Amino acid sequence: MNALVSFLSTLCLLGTQNRLWKLGAVLVFLGVITGCASVSVDTVDSRDYVKQRRGDVLTTGELSQYTGVVLQILGLDEKSCQRQASQCADMLSTAMGLTTEQRLSTMAELWLHQALWYGKPRQKALLAELDAYLMSARYAYAYLFYSGVAPYERLFADRQTQVRDYYNFAVQQAATLLFAQEQRRWLSESTTVLHTDKWQLRSLLQHQRFREQGLPEQLLPANNWSFRGLRNQYRRDGLGAELVAIGKSSQRWQSEQGFSELPVPVVTALLSFGGETLEEVLRTNQATLHVLDPLQQRDVKIAGNPVPLAANFTAGYGLWLARSDFSRQAFWNLMGTRDALAEPHLFLMQPYDPDRKIIVMLHGIASSPEAWVNTANEVLGDDTLRENYQVWQLYYPTNLPLIINVQSIRQSIHQALQHFDPAGSAAASQDMVLIGHSMGGLLSRLLVSNSGEQVLQRILAQRHMSVERKAVFFERFHQDLTFNALPGVTRAIFVAAPHRGTSVADNRLARWLAGLITLPVAVLERFAQAAELLADPDDAESTKVVRFTSIENLSDKDGFIIAAADLPISPAVRYHSIIGVEQPALPITEQSDGVVPYLSAHLEGAESEMIIRSGHSVQETSAAILEIRRILHQHLVELPN
């Protein structure tokens, strides 16, 4: 108080001309001796408020508001901690006045910040980066499961979401570092334990694919890609890193078995740390990298808590299609070039599951599994369909005649089922669904039809032949032209299918293209025999009754198409039609999708028929995909108990 009196007396001596200066000096002096801070208020935009609360090292590159508060409590400088995050994290481990949750979540973010700094190109500190990610994952893991608060008690806490993201990102980065091609030597085939200065890290392959085949070549982040041509990317929120595995056979899908699994499956990786208590988890130097199949597993149990497993259901499928080169192959496959398919090949979109119903998708002429890109993805994205079905996509040689493809496709599916379920007792072998577009739809109908001798007799009835020649033809081609419905199929969906052929196959361009198609020598010889037997000796043009190529085969004048048009579909099969029409205002008898007339795509006895305003690629429309999903749901509901 004496100091204040003395100071004021001095000011009075300065005179009245300096009153303003004296007033300012008084205010400064009062502020110094009282230690008071002034508080002001500003308005904050609601969007800025959310950014402040949600922003963190992953979203903004800066430490979060939560970590900033903790550092202020301890008197630590935030910028210094950004430069020396590991040292600040060490100080936090012994600091007083913090809750366990504050301590663990802050250390998880600081170590993540440190790992990101090590990961900059100029640092080249690979082991230090890996160690920092493992430290971040461990503190996040401890926060989530060993902080004394169960995850469900923090269900609406922003901080828990942030820390889960720290864990998932740290696991993603650690896994991709370990499986980078130049670093994969750390996890050799003989020993799956990596030793660093601080850690013993073991890999545990719980994904069926890699239990059988060993370690993948690479693990790549699933969230690093966007895909043109895919309408949606489907994923599931949860714990773990969403990854795509690059297997040993990713570029070698042809196999003697005639089927293969998707060469780039999705996986989810988790890191677990040894110990049953918080102290043990924070003290251990042992960690396990779990490689899981999110298509087979919905959740995991950690410290007694059921936790949903994160998953990306689209990335593997999208990456496979993007790398497949199907768009180029499909044309040359039709042309029958040297590299064209010789036999059908089945792609299993996930490891075979004996308890899930099988959907077989058949593409059309000059096409490939890419025809089903969004249909298959929407099935994978539907929780109910994904958990009850497995998708098999059939890739077949579209240059071959229909009857050869029917027989070889039937054999291909039969062989795959025999491989996985020799006894035929698994649920997967029953109540299968066929979905076919265009020529694939026509083949699907033939696959569920019983021909008896109807096709054979109708072809013979079309020709003027001697009894002897008919007998020879009957004997030689009886096996080729008779077939039964594929066992186990109880539902089929025909999309823009030319059941009675199309006149487009006879136009000038189609005939010219058919003339360029190459067929295997064995097929040519076989059909030449048929043409010779069916020929009319008095008509030199009659040998043309046998149409060799798939394009010619689709003509509405083709003998096989005419003979097979009215084959009875197995009574065990419920079937549906999806038909595109370009000009719905026309009379129904004149409507067409530009390639297939309505009257050719229509089938009597169909359980449902949907007409969609569309061109021939109607299977790509949202309406068709929704209808396919509806039918697949209906199929599940109507399955026998």
mmCIF file of C-alpha atoms in Angstrom, residues 158 168 185 199-200 219-220 235 266 431 600 604 607 614:
data_model
loop_
_atom_site.group_PDB
_atom_site.id
_atom_site.type_symbol
_atom_site.label_atom_id
_atom_site.label_comp_id
_atom_site.label_asym_id
_atom_site.label_seq_id
_atom_site.Cartn_x
_atom_site.Cartn_y
_atom_site.Cartn_z
ATOM 1 C CA ASP A 158 -15.435 -37.397 -28.996
ATOM 2 C CA ASN A 168 -6.540 -47.830 -36.217
ATOM 3 C CA ARG A 185 12.367 -59.821 -44.712
ATOM 4 C CA TRP A 199 9.738 -54.763 -29.375
ATOM 5 C CA GLN A 200 9.139 -58.408 -30.080
ATOM 6 C CA LEU A 219 -0.735 -55.232 -46.937
ATOM 7 C CA LEU A 220 -2.033 -51.958 -48.364
ATOM 8 C CA ARG A 235 -17.319 -50.403 -44.965
ATOM 9 C CA VAL A 266 -9.788 -57.513 -47.738
ATOM 10 C CA ASP A 431 -30.639 -73.328 -52.879
ATOM 11 C CA SER A 600 -37.493 -62.704 -76.600
ATOM 12 C CA GLU A 604 -44.147 -67.317 -69.168
ATOM 13 C CA GLU A 607 -42.496 -65.323 -60.536
ATOM 14 C CA SER A 614 -33.042 -48.752 -70.255
#
